[in-house]
Short mmCIF file of C-alpha atoms in Angstrom, two decimals:
data_model
loop_
_atom_site.label_atom_id
_atom_site.label_comp_id
_atom_site.label_asym_id
_atom_site.label_seq_id
_atom_site.Cartn_x
_atom_site.Cartn_y
_atom_site.Cartn_z
CA UNK A 1400 0.03 -0.02 0.04
CA UNK A 1401 2.98 2.29 0.51
CA UNK A 1402 4.29 3.62 -2.85
CA UNK A 1403 7.65 4.31 -1.38
CA UNK A 1404 8.15 0.64 -0.26
CA UNK A 1405 7.02 -0.57 -3.49
CA UNK A 1406 9.67 1.51 -5.17
CA UNK A 1407 12.46 0.12 -2.84
CA UNK A 1408 11.64 -3.45 -3.58
CA UNK A 1409 11.98 -3.08 -7.34
CA UNK A 1410 10.27 -4.60 -10.14
CA UNK A 1411 10.55 -8.34 -10.68
CA UNK A 1412 9.88 -9.82 -14.03
CA UNK A 1413 10.74 -13.38 -15.53
CA UNK A 1414 14.06 -13.90 -17.46
CA UNK A 1415 12.23 -14.72 -20.64
CA UNK A 1416 10.23 -11.34 -20.62
CA UNK A 1417 13.63 -9.37 -19.86
CA UNK A 1418 15.35 -11.04 -22.78
CA UNK A 1419 12.59 -10.04 -25.07
CA UNK A 1420 13.49 -6.44 -24.50
CA UNK A 1421 17.24 -6.74 -24.26
CA UNK A 1422 18.69 -8.45 -27.32
CA UNK A 1423 22.44 -8.91 -27.46
CA UNK A 1424 23.93 -7.95 -30.71
CA UNK A 1425 25.86 -10.74 -32.28
CA UNK A 1426 29.48 -10.02 -33.32
CA UNK A 1427 29.62 -10.95 -36.98
CA UNK A 1428 33.44 -10.51 -37.37
CA UNK A 1429 36.61 -10.42 -35.34
CA UNK A 1430 36.90 -6.83 -36.50
CA UNK A 1431 33.70 -5.80 -34.65
CA UNK A 1432 34.75 -7.82 -31.68
CA UNK A 1433 37.99 -5.96 -31.48
CA UNK A 1434 36.41 -2.57 -31.67
CA UNK A 1435 33.86 -3.45 -28.98
CA UNK A 1436 36.59 -3.77 -26.31
CA UNK A 1437 39.41 -1.42 -27.53
CA UNK A 1438 38.65 2.04 -28.26
CA UNK A 1439 40.37 4.46 -30.72
CA UNK A 1440 42.77 7.23 -29.33
CA UNK A 1441 40.36 9.81 -30.44
CA UNK A 1442 37.39 8.12 -28.42
CA UNK A 1443 39.61 7.86 -25.49
CA UNK A 1444 40.62 11.44 -25.74
CA UNK A 1445 36.90 12.46 -26.08
CA UNK A 1446 35.91 10.43 -22.93
CA UNK A 1447 38.76 11.87 -20.86
CA UNK A 1448 37.56 15.51 -21.88
CA UNK A 1449 33.91 14.50 -21.51
CA UNK A 1450 34.53 13.44 -17.71
CA UNK A 1451 36.33 16.64 -16.80
CA UNK A 1452 33.58 19.48 -16.80
CA UNK A 1453 35.91 22.50 -17.49
CA UNK A 1454 37.25 20.52 -20.63
CA UNK A 1455 33.79 19.36 -21.97
CA UNK A 1456 32.53 23.00 -21.56
CA UNK A 1457 35.42 24.46 -23.41
CA UNK A 1458 35.20 21.59 -26.12
CA UNK A 1459 31.70 22.80 -26.84
CA UNK A 1460 33.13 26.40 -27.37
CA UNK A 1461 36.34 25.73 -29.43
CA UNK A 1462 36.45 22.10 -30.28
CA UNK A 1463 37.65 18.80 -28.78
CA UNK A 1464 41.23 19.08 -29.90
CA UNK A 1465 41.89 22.55 -28.61
CA UNK A 1466 40.10 21.82 -25.30
CA UNK A 1467 42.01 18.64 -24.73
CA UNK A 1468 45.34 20.23 -25.50
CA UNK A 1469 44.49 23.09 -23.09
CA UNK A 1470 43.84 20.75 -20.14
CA UNK A 1471 45.73 17.60 -20.83
CA UNK A 1472 48.18 18.42 -23.54
#
C-alpha cells in the first residue's frame, strides 16, 4: 500500500520477458569484436575530456582538440 516501499523493492519480471526487451547484438566478425573492447585514441581522448567538466564545456566552444590540449596536452 505504501508507494515508497514498492519503489524500494523494485520490479521483478521473468528472465524470458527481460530477454525479449534486451537482445544482445551478435558479433559478425573479429573486427567488430576488437572494436567493442578497444577504443580508438580519439574516442579515449573524447571520454577523458567529457569526464572533466571544464574541458567538456570548453570543447563545446572551441572544439575537442583545442580543449583537450589546453587541459591535458
